[in-house]
C-alpha positions as YAML, in Angstrom:
chain: A
units: angstrom
residues:
- id: 1
  name: MET
  ca: [0.00, 0.00, 0.00]
- id: 2
  name: GLU
  ca: [1.27, 3.45, -0.88]
- id: 3
  name: LYS
  ca: [1.90, 5.83, 2.02]
- id: 4
  name: ILE
  ca: [-0.45, 8.81, 1.90]
- id: 5
  name: ALA
  ca: [0.89, 12.13, 3.12]
- id: 6
  name: THR
  ca: [0.49, 15.75, 2.22]
- id: 7
  name: MET
  ca: [3.11, 18.34, 1.41]
- id: 8
  name: GLU
  ca: [2.90, 20.77, 4.34]
- id: 9
  name: PHE
  ca: [6.36, 22.29, 3.84]
- id: 10
  name: GLY
  ca: [6.10, 26.00, 3.07]
- id: 11
  name: LYS
  ca: [2.32, 26.16, 3.47]
- id: 12
  name: VAL
  ca: [0.76, 29.58, 4.05]
- id: 13
  name: ARG
  ca: [-2.85, 30.61, 4.61]
- id: 14
  name: GLU
  ca: [-4.90, 31.06, 1.47]
- id: 15
  name: ASN
  ca: [-5.65, 34.69, 2.33]
- id: 16
  name: GLU
  ca: [-1.89, 35.37, 2.39]
- id: 17
  name: LEU
  ca: [-1.05, 33.95, -1.03]
- id: 18
  name: ASP
  ca: [-1.63, 37.21, -2.87]
- id: 19
  name: GLN
  ca: [1.07, 38.83, -0.71]
- id: 20
  name: VAL
  ca: [3.73, 36.25, -1.60]
- id: 21
  name: ASP
  ca: [6.35, 37.22, -4.16]
- id: 22
  name: PHE
  ca: [6.33, 34.14, -6.38]
- id: 23
  name: SER
  ca: [8.94, 35.49, -8.79]
- id: 24
  name: LEU
  ca: [11.50, 32.86, -9.67]
- id: 25
  name: ALA
  ca: [15.08, 33.63, -8.73]
- id: 26
  name: LYS
  ca: [17.34, 35.09, -11.39]
- id: 27
  name: GLU
  ca: [19.36, 32.61, -13.41]
- id: 28
  name: PRO
  ca: [22.55, 31.83, -11.45]
- id: 29
  name: VAL
  ca: [25.65, 32.74, -13.43]
- id: 30
  name: GLU
  ca: [27.10, 29.32, -12.55]
- id: 31
  name: ASN
  ca: [24.42, 27.66, -14.69]
- id: 32
  name: LYS
  ca: [26.27, 28.83, -17.81]
- id: 33
  name: LYS
  ca: [29.06, 26.39, -16.91]
- id: 34
  name: ILE
  ca: [26.50, 23.56, -16.94]
- id: 35
  name: LEU
  ca: [24.38, 24.54, -19.94]
- id: 36
  name: LYS
  ca: [26.49, 25.32, -22.98]
- id: 37
  name: GLY
  ca: [23.84, 27.07, -25.06]
- id: 38
  name: VAL
  ca: [23.07, 24.24, -27.50]
- id: 39
  name: PRO
  ca: [19.73, 22.39, -27.22]
- id: 40
  name: ALA
  ca: [19.89, 18.67, -26.48]
- id: 41
  name: LYS
  ca: [18.76, 16.61, -29.48]
- id: 42
  name: HIS
  ca: [16.28, 14.47, -27.58]
- id: 43
  name: PRO
  ca: [15.62, 15.88, -24.10]
- id: 44
  name: LYS
  ca: [13.70, 13.67, -21.69]
- id: 45
  name: ILE
  ca: [10.73, 15.33, -19.98]
- id: 46
  name: TYR
  ca: [9.01, 13.60, -17.08]
- id: 47
  name: VAL
  ca: [5.93, 14.96, -15.30]
- id: 48
  name: GLY
  ca: [4.20, 13.34, -12.36]
- id: 49
  name: CYS
  ca: [2.80, 13.64, -8.87]
- id: 50
  name: ALA
  ca: [4.05, 12.50, -5.48]
- id: 51
  name: LYS
  ca: [1.62, 9.63, -5.06]
- id: 52
  name: TRP
  ca: [-0.88, 7.60, -7.02]
- id: 53
  name: GLY
  ca: [-3.17, 6.55, -4.16]
- id: 54
  name: ARG
  ca: [-5.68, 9.39, -4.24]
- id: 55
  name: THR
  ca: [-9.30, 8.38, -3.76]
- id: 56
  name: GLU
  ca: [-10.31, 11.88, -4.93]
- id: 57
  name: TRP
  ca: [-9.17, 10.90, -8.43]
- id: 58
  name: VAL
  ca: [-11.70, 8.06, -8.68]
- id: 59
  name: GLY
  ca: [-14.34, 9.23, -11.13]
- id: 60
  name: LYS
  ca: [-12.03, 12.07, -12.22]
- id: 61
  name: ILE
  ca: [-9.11, 10.33, -13.94]
- id: 62
  name: TYR
  ca: [-9.56, 6.85, -12.48]
- id: 63
  name: PRO
  ca: [-12.68, 4.95, -13.55]
- id: 64
  name: PRO
  ca: [-15.58, 4.95, -11.08]
- id: 65
  name: LYS
  ca: [-15.32, 2.28, -8.37]
- id: 66
  name: THR
  ca: [-11.59, 1.72, -9.04]
- id: 67
  name: LYS
  ca: [-10.09, -0.18, -6.13]
- id: 68
  name: GLU
  ca: [-6.98, 1.11, -4.41]
- id: 69
  name: LYS
  ca: [-4.90, -1.87, -5.53]
- id: 70
  name: ASP
  ca: [-5.55, -0.80, -9.13]
- id: 71
  name: PHE
  ca: [-4.69, 2.89, -8.75]
- id: 72
  name: LEU
  ca: [-1.14, 2.56, -10.07]
- id: 73
  name: GLN
  ca: [-2.13, 0.76, -13.28]
- id: 74
  name: HIS
  ca: [-4.42, 3.72, -14.04]
- id: 75
  name: TYR
  ca: [-1.90, 6.35, -12.89]
- id: 76
  name: VAL
  ca: [0.63, 5.21, -15.52]
- id: 77
  name: GLN
  ca: [-1.93, 6.01, -18.23]
- id: 78
  name: HIS
  ca: [-1.90, 9.69, -17.24]
- id: 79
  name: TYR
  ca: [1.70, 10.41, -16.19]
- id: 80
  name: ASN
  ca: [5.16, 9.20, -17.19]
- id: 81
  name: SER
  ca: [6.77, 9.43, -13.74]
- id: 82
  name: ILE
  ca: [6.12, 9.55, -10.03]
- id: 83
  name: GLU
  ca: [8.04, 11.13, -7.18]
- id: 84
  name: LEU
  ca: [7.80, 8.07, -4.99]
- id: 85
  name: ASN
  ca: [7.42, 9.24, -1.39]
- id: 86
  name: ALA
  ca: [6.28, 5.78, -0.25]
- id: 87
  name: THR
  ca: [9.92, 4.63, -0.07]
- id: 88
  name: HIS
  ca: [10.64, 7.38, 2.46]
- id: 89
  name: TYR
  ca: [8.51, 5.62, 5.06]
- id: 90
  name: LYS
  ca: [9.69, 2.02, 4.78]
- id: 91
  name: ILE
  ca: [12.26, -0.10, 2.98]
- id: 92
  name: TYR
  ca: [10.53, -2.19, 0.35]
- id: 93
  name: ASN
  ca: [11.78, -5.59, -0.72]
- id: 94
  name: THR
  ca: [12.49, -6.44, -4.33]
- id: 95
  name: GLU
  ca: [9.23, -8.36, -4.73]
- id: 96
  name: GLY
  ca: [7.13, -5.33, -3.80]
- id: 97
  name: ILE
  ca: [9.12, -3.04, -6.07]
- id: 98
  name: GLN
  ca: [8.89, -5.46, -8.98]
- id: 99
  name: LYS
  ca: [5.10, -5.55, -8.68]
- id: 100
  name: TRP
  ca: [5.03, -1.77, -9.05]
- id: 101
  name: ALA
  ca: [7.49, -1.82, -11.95]
- id: 102
  name: GLU
  ca: [5.35, -4.38, -13.79]
- id: 103
  name: LYS
  ca: [2.47, -1.89, -13.83]
- id: 104
  name: ALA
  ca: [4.56, 0.39, -16.07]
- id: 105
  name: GLY
  ca: [5.08, -2.38, -18.62]
- id: 106
  name: ASN
  ca: [6.94, -1.15, -21.69]
- id: 107
  name: LYS
  ca: [6.14, 2.51, -21.12]
- id: 108
  name: ASP
  ca: [8.90, 5.09, -20.71]
- id: 109
  name: PHE
  ca: [7.88, 5.57, -17.09]
- id: 110
  name: LYS
  ca: [10.19, 6.47, -14.20]
- id: 111
  name: PHE
  ca: [9.81, 5.88, -10.48]
- id: 112
  name: CYS
  ca: [11.88, 8.43, -8.55]
- id: 113
  name: PRO
  ca: [12.16, 7.01, -5.01]
- id: 114
  name: LYS
  ca: [12.80, 9.16, -1.97]
- id: 115
  name: MET
  ca: [15.54, 7.90, 0.35]
- id: 116
  name: TYR
  ca: [14.31, 6.09, 3.47]
- id: 117
  name: LYS
  ca: [13.86, 8.48, 6.41]
- id: 118
  name: GLY
  ca: [15.71, 6.09, 8.72]
- id: 119
  name: VAL
  ca: [18.83, 7.13, 6.82]
- id: 120
  name: THR
  ca: [18.20, 10.84, 6.41]
- id: 121
  name: HIS
  ca: [16.02, 12.03, 9.29]
- id: 122
  name: PHE
  ca: [17.14, 10.12, 12.37]
- id: 123
  name: GLY
  ca: [20.58, 10.65, 13.87]
- id: 124
  name: SER
  ca: [23.76, 11.06, 11.90]
- id: 125
  name: LEU
  ca: [24.32, 10.07, 8.29]
- id: 126
  name: LYS
  ca: [27.40, 8.24, 9.53]
- id: 127
  name: GLY
  ca: [27.00, 4.52, 9.96]
- id: 128
  name: LYS
  ca: [24.01, 4.29, 7.64]
- id: 129
  name: GLU
  ca: [25.68, 2.05, 5.08]
- id: 130
  name: PHE
  ca: [23.55, -1.01, 5.85]
- id: 131
  name: LEU
  ca: [20.23, 0.84, 5.68]
- id: 132
  name: THR
  ca: [21.32, 2.60, 2.50]
- id: 133
  name: ASP
  ca: [22.32, -0.69, 0.90]
- id: 134
  name: GLU
  ca: [18.99, -2.29, 1.84]
- id: 135
  name: PHE
  ca: [17.10, 0.68, 0.41]
- id: 136
  name: LEU
  ca: [19.08, 0.57, -2.83]
- id: 137
  name: LYS
  ca: [18.73, -3.19, -3.11]
- id: 138
  name: GLY
  ca: [14.97, -2.73, -3.13]
- id: 139
  name: VAL
  ca: [14.69, 0.18, -5.57]
- id: 140
  name: LEU
  ca: [17.10, -1.40, -8.05]
- id: 141
  name: ALA
  ca: [14.28, -3.85, -8.73]
- id: 142
  name: PHE
  ca: [12.59, -1.05, -10.71]
- id: 143
  name: GLY
  ca: [15.10, -1.91, -13.45]
- id: 144
  name: LYS
  ca: [14.61, 0.23, -16.56]
- id: 145
  name: HIS
  ca: [11.88, 2.15, -14.74]
- id: 146
  name: LEU
  ca: [14.21, 3.47, -12.02]
- id: 147
  name: GLY
  ca: [14.59, 7.23, -12.30]
- id: 148
  name: PRO
  ca: [16.70, 9.51, -10.11]
- id: 149
  name: ILE
  ca: [16.80, 8.78, -6.40]
- id: 150
  name: PHE
  ca: [16.32, 11.86, -4.28]
- id: 151
  name: ILE
  ca: [17.84, 12.39, -0.88]
- id: 152
  name: GLN
  ca: [16.14, 14.90, 1.38]
- id: 153
  name: VAL
  ca: [17.70, 15.91, 4.67]
- id: 154
  name: SER
  ca: [15.58, 17.51, 7.39]
- id: 155
  name: GLU
  ca: [14.91, 21.20, 7.77]
- id: 156
  name: SER
  ca: [17.15, 21.23, 10.85]
- id: 157
  name: PHE
  ca: [20.13, 19.83, 8.90]
- id: 158
  name: SER
  ca: [22.30, 22.93, 8.58]
- id: 159
  name: PRO
  ca: [25.60, 23.63, 6.80]
- id: 160
  name: LYS
  ca: [27.32, 23.01, 10.13]
- id: 161
  name: ARG
  ca: [26.93, 19.34, 9.19]
- id: 162
  name: LYS
  ca: [28.12, 19.77, 5.61]
- id: 163
  name: GLU
  ca: [31.11, 17.42, 5.94]
- id: 164
  name: GLU
  ca: [28.78, 14.72, 7.24]
- id: 165
  name: LEU
  ca: [26.53, 15.22, 4.22]
- id: 166
  name: PHE
  ca: [29.34, 15.37, 1.70]
- id: 167
  name: ASP
  ca: [31.03, 12.25, 3.11]
- id: 168
  name: TYR
  ca: [27.76, 10.35, 2.88]
- id: 169
  name: LEU
  ca: [27.16, 11.43, -0.72]
- id: 170
  name: LYS
  ca: [30.71, 10.48, -1.70]
- id: 171
  name: GLY
  ca: [30.03, 6.93, -0.52]
- id: 172
  name: LEU
  ca: [27.03, 6.40, -2.80]
- id: 173
  name: PRO
  ca: [27.20, 4.35, -6.03]
- id: 174
  name: THR
  ca: [28.33, 6.37, -9.02]
- id: 175
  name: ASP
  ca: [26.23, 4.39, -11.52]
- id: 176
  name: LEU
  ca: [22.95, 5.73, -10.09]
- id: 177
  name: GLN
  ca: [21.53, 9.23, -10.45]
- id: 178
  name: PHE
  ca: [20.94, 11.11, -7.21]
- id: 179
  name: PHE
  ca: [19.37, 14.48, -6.45]
- id: 180
  name: VAL
  ca: [19.75, 16.19, -3.09]
- id: 181
  name: GLU
  ca: [17.25, 18.42, -1.29]
- id: 182
  name: VAL
  ca: [18.34, 20.63, 1.60]
- id: 183
  name: ARG
  ca: [15.92, 22.84, 3.51]
- id: 184
  name: HIS
  ca: [17.76, 24.67, 6.27]
- id: 185
  name: PRO
  ca: [17.72, 28.41, 5.35]
- id: 186
  name: ASP
  ca: [21.48, 28.77, 5.85]
- id: 187
  name: TRP
  ca: [22.16, 26.62, 2.78]
- id: 188
  name: PHE
  ca: [20.60, 29.33, 0.61]
- id: 189
  name: VAL
  ca: [22.48, 32.32, 1.98]
- id: 190
  name: LYS
  ca: [24.95, 33.40, -0.66]
- id: 191
  name: GLY
  ca: [28.42, 32.50, 0.52]
- id: 192
  name: ASP
  ca: [30.89, 29.68, 1.00]
- id: 193
  name: ASP
  ca: [28.43, 27.05, 2.25]
- id: 194
  name: SER
  ca: [26.03, 27.52, -0.65]
- id: 195
  name: ASN
  ca: [28.84, 27.58, -3.20]
- id: 196
  name: GLU
  ca: [30.45, 24.48, -1.69]
- id: 197
  name: LEU
  ca: [27.16, 22.57, -1.74]
- id: 198
  name: PHE
  ca: [26.49, 23.15, -5.42]
- id: 199
  name: ALA
  ca: [30.15, 22.64, -6.38]
- id: 200
  name: THR
  ca: [30.26, 19.34, -4.49]
- id: 201
  name: LEU
  ca: [27.08, 18.11, -6.17]
- id: 202
  name: ASN
  ca: [28.54, 19.03, -9.54]
- id: 203
  name: LYS
  ca: [31.76, 17.15, -8.78]
- id: 204
  name: LEU
  ca: [29.78, 14.07, -7.72]
- id: 205
  name: ASN
  ca: [27.48, 14.29, -10.78]
- id: 206
  name: MET
  ca: [24.48, 14.81, -8.52]
- id: 207
  name: GLY
  ca: [21.60, 17.21, -8.98]
- id: 208
  name: ALA
  ca: [20.11, 19.80, -6.65]
- id: 209
  name: VAL
  ca: [16.38, 19.50, -6.00]
- id: 210
  name: ILE
  ca: [14.48, 22.76, -6.58]
- id: 211
  name: THR
  ca: [11.42, 23.12, -4.34]
- id: 212
  name: ASP
  ca: [8.90, 25.85, -5.15]
- id: 213
  name: THR
  ca: [6.53, 26.42, -2.25]
- id: 214
  name: ALA
  ca: [4.83, 29.59, -1.04]
- id: 215
  name: GLY
  ca: [6.39, 29.94, 2.38]
- id: 216
  name: ARG
  ca: [10.01, 29.11, 1.50]
- id: 217
  name: ARG
  ca: [10.98, 31.04, -1.60]
- id: 218
  name: ASP
  ca: [14.68, 30.44, -0.92]
- id: 219
  name: CYS
  ca: [14.27, 26.75, -1.78]
- id: 220
  name: ALA
  ca: [13.38, 27.72, -5.37]
- id: 221
  name: HIS
  ca: [17.07, 28.43, -5.90]
- id: 222
  name: MET
  ca: [17.33, 27.69, -9.67]
- id: 223
  name: HIS
  ca: [20.80, 26.12, -9.44]
- id: 224
  name: LEU
  ca: [21.68, 23.43, -11.96]
- id: 225
  name: THR
  ca: [24.65, 21.27, -10.97]
- id: 226
  name: ILE
  ca: [24.24, 18.82, -13.87]
- id: 227
  name: LYS
  ca: [22.32, 18.92, -17.16]
- id: 228
  name: LYS
  ca: [19.25, 17.56, -15.38]
- id: 229
  name: THR
  ca: [16.80, 19.10, -12.95]
- id: 230
  name: PHE
  ca: [14.29, 17.83, -10.39]
- id: 231
  name: ILE
  ca: [11.51, 20.30, -9.54]
- id: 232
  name: ARG
  ca: [9.06, 19.87, -6.68]
- id: 233
  name: TYR
  ca: [6.26, 22.37, -7.32]
- id: 234
  name: VAL
  ca: [3.71, 22.92, -4.55]
- id: 235
  name: GLY
  ca: [0.43, 24.42, -5.70]
- id: 236
  name: ASN
  ca: [-2.46, 25.76, -3.66]
- id: 237
  name: SER
  ca: [-5.64, 24.02, -4.85]
- id: 238
  name: LEU
  ca: [-5.94, 25.99, -8.10]
- id: 239
  name: HIS
  ca: [-5.55, 29.41, -6.52]
- id: 240
  name: PRO
  ca: [-5.03, 32.01, -9.30]
- id: 241
  name: THR
  ca: [-1.34, 32.23, -8.40]
- id: 242
  name: ASP
  ca: [-0.90, 28.56, -9.30]
- id: 243
  name: TYR
  ca: [-1.39, 29.39, -12.97]
- id: 244
  name: THR
  ca: [0.87, 32.45, -13.11]
- id: 245
  name: ARG
  ca: [3.56, 30.47, -11.31]
- id: 246
  name: ILE
  ca: [3.30, 27.68, -13.89]
- id: 247
  name: ASP
  ca: [3.59, 30.31, -16.65]
- id: 248
  name: ALA
  ca: [6.87, 31.50, -15.14]
- id: 249
  name: TRP
  ca: [8.13, 27.93, -14.83]
- id: 250
  name: VAL
  ca: [7.34, 27.15, -18.45]
- id: 251
  name: LYS
  ca: [9.38, 30.19, -19.50]
- id: 252
  name: ARG
  ca: [12.35, 29.10, -17.34]
- id: 253
  name: MET
  ca: [12.19, 25.47, -18.42]
- id: 254
  name: LYS
  ca: [12.07, 26.50, -22.07]
- id: 255
  name: TYR
  ca: [15.21, 28.59, -21.52]
- id: 256
  name: TRP
  ca: [16.99, 25.64, -19.94]
- id: 257
  name: LEU
  ca: [15.92, 23.24, -22.67]
- id: 258
  name: ASP
  ca: [16.98, 25.71, -25.36]
- id: 259
  name: ASN
  ca: [20.40, 25.86, -23.75]
- id: 260
  name: GLY
  ca: [21.12, 22.18, -23.32]
- id: 261
  name: LEU
  ca: [19.14, 20.69, -20.44]
- id: 262
  name: GLN
  ca: [18.97, 16.93, -21.08]
- id: 263
  name: GLU
  ca: [16.47, 15.67, -18.49]
- id: 264
  name: LEU
  ca: [13.67, 17.43, -16.65]
- id: 265
  name: TYR
  ca: [11.57, 16.01, -13.83]
- id: 266
  name: PHE
  ca: [8.62, 18.12, -12.70]
- id: 267
  name: PHE
  ca: [6.50, 16.85, -9.84]
- id: 268
  name: MET
  ca: [3.16, 18.38, -9.01]
- id: 269
  name: HIS
  ca: [2.33, 18.68, -5.33]
- id: 270
  name: MET
  ca: [-0.64, 20.22, -3.58]
- id: 271
  name: HIS
  ca: [-1.34, 20.68, 0.10]
- id: 272
  name: ASN
  ca: [-4.57, 18.98, -0.96]
- id: 273
  name: GLU
  ca: [-3.77, 16.62, -3.82]
- id: 274
  name: ALA
  ca: [-7.35, 16.43, -5.14]
- id: 275
  name: THR
  ca: [-6.74, 19.05, -7.84]
- id: 276
  name: SER
  ca: [-3.21, 18.06, -8.91]
- id: 277
  name: PRO
  ca: [-4.48, 16.59, -12.22]
- id: 278
  name: GLU
  ca: [-6.11, 19.88, -13.28]
- id: 279
  name: LEU
  ca: [-2.92, 21.87, -12.79]
- id: 280
  name: THR
  ca: [-0.90, 19.14, -14.50]
- id: 281
  name: VAL
  ca: [-3.07, 19.53, -17.60]
- id: 282
  name: TYR
  ca: [-2.43, 23.29, -17.56]
- id: 283
  name: LEU
  ca: [1.33, 22.69, -17.26]
- id: 284
  name: ALA
  ca: [1.42, 20.09, -20.05]
- id: 285
  name: ASP
  ca: [-0.66, 22.21, -22.43]
- id: 286
  name: LYS
  ca: [1.60, 25.21, -21.84]
- id: 287
  name: MET
  ca: [4.80, 23.19, -22.28]
- id: 288
  name: ASN
  ca: [3.52, 21.46, -25.40]
- id: 289
  name: LYS
  ca: [2.56, 24.80, -26.95]
- id: 290
  name: GLU
  ca: [5.56, 26.89, -25.92]
- id: 291
  name: VAL
  ca: [8.31, 24.28, -26.22]
- id: 292
  name: GLY
  ca: [6.88, 22.11, -28.97]
- id: 293
  name: LEU
  ca: [6.65, 18.95, -26.88]
- id: 294
  name: ASP
  ca: [4.14, 16.16, -26.55]
- id: 295
  name: ILE
  ca: [4.01, 15.68, -22.79]
- id: 296
  name: ILE
  ca: [1.54, 13.11, -21.56]
- id: 297
  name: LYS
  ca: [-1.22, 14.58, -19.41]
- id: 298
  name: PRO
  ca: [-4.23, 13.34, -17.43]
- id: 299
  name: THR
  ca: [-7.38, 12.51, -19.35]
- id: 300
  name: PHE
  ca: [-10.54, 13.33, -17.43]
- id: 301
  name: ILE
  ca: [-13.48, 10.96, -17.38]
- id: 302
  name: THR
  ca: [-15.87, 13.90, -17.09]
- id: 303
  name: LYS
  ca: [-15.29, 17.46, -18.22]
- id: 304
  name: GLN
  ca: [-13.97, 19.60, -15.39]
- id: 305
  name: LYS
  ca: [-15.85, 22.87, -15.00]
- id: 306
  name: GLY
  ca: [-13.72, 25.77, -16.17]
- id: 307
  name: LEU
  ca: [-10.71, 23.60, -17.03]
- id: 308
  name: PHE
  ca: [-11.13, 23.38, -20.79]
- id: 309
  name: ASP
  ca: [-13.27, 26.49, -21.35]
...
């Protein structure tokens, strides 16, 4: 069973959203060292949500009366990736992972598992080799459907522990793609710690997760450490700002793709996930029009009021 949770990080009251400056950060000058100005011939674009187990989607994008055990087989018809938060809450064995992978069949579908919280959120990162190995043993069963693995450290994990973080990352397999998400505000203060973080990720061929949420604008840092990006976008139940924010993201993503970005992972979050499919359709339509892509998007069973008007 998939773990159900909501993205509460950076949540603000609805009546405060109009006061938030949602402008995306300026393009870091360091990105020019990553993107060389020439478009990739066949960039890979993956769009998904954080979970497939949403009962609110039954009758919307899942057929009426769909049982929970069948949610994933319907999810893969609407998206080509998932930011798999379920793996953050327990270590899955290979049999369980293989059953999920089988649902994707021959589709170009990627599962992007989140590192187990027993590694990242409890105690030191030192001495976590066994748990890390068990986690990786499980997710490797995704086979061709394994996308980037993302490692999130807690909001209290500050740059004072940077050597601990860097040592842990240096011990990870080099044949897997990792992205790292930090949340402590001090990581985003311009200076040595921020520069060292992004430089270390670049050296290790790891990406930096970009998280766009209302209450923590610093986490939408726009740094690219490799020619791939992993975006966690947190909407607010189709508030008007959700759409203008997506417009800004489409513009930025087009710029990156025009300049050589090779892989793009965009994951739609909501504090209430019921309306994630509607905003995904808006994103896909905008990207397909502005960038000339053919991104898969949810197909609604019944017309959603105001969505296609």
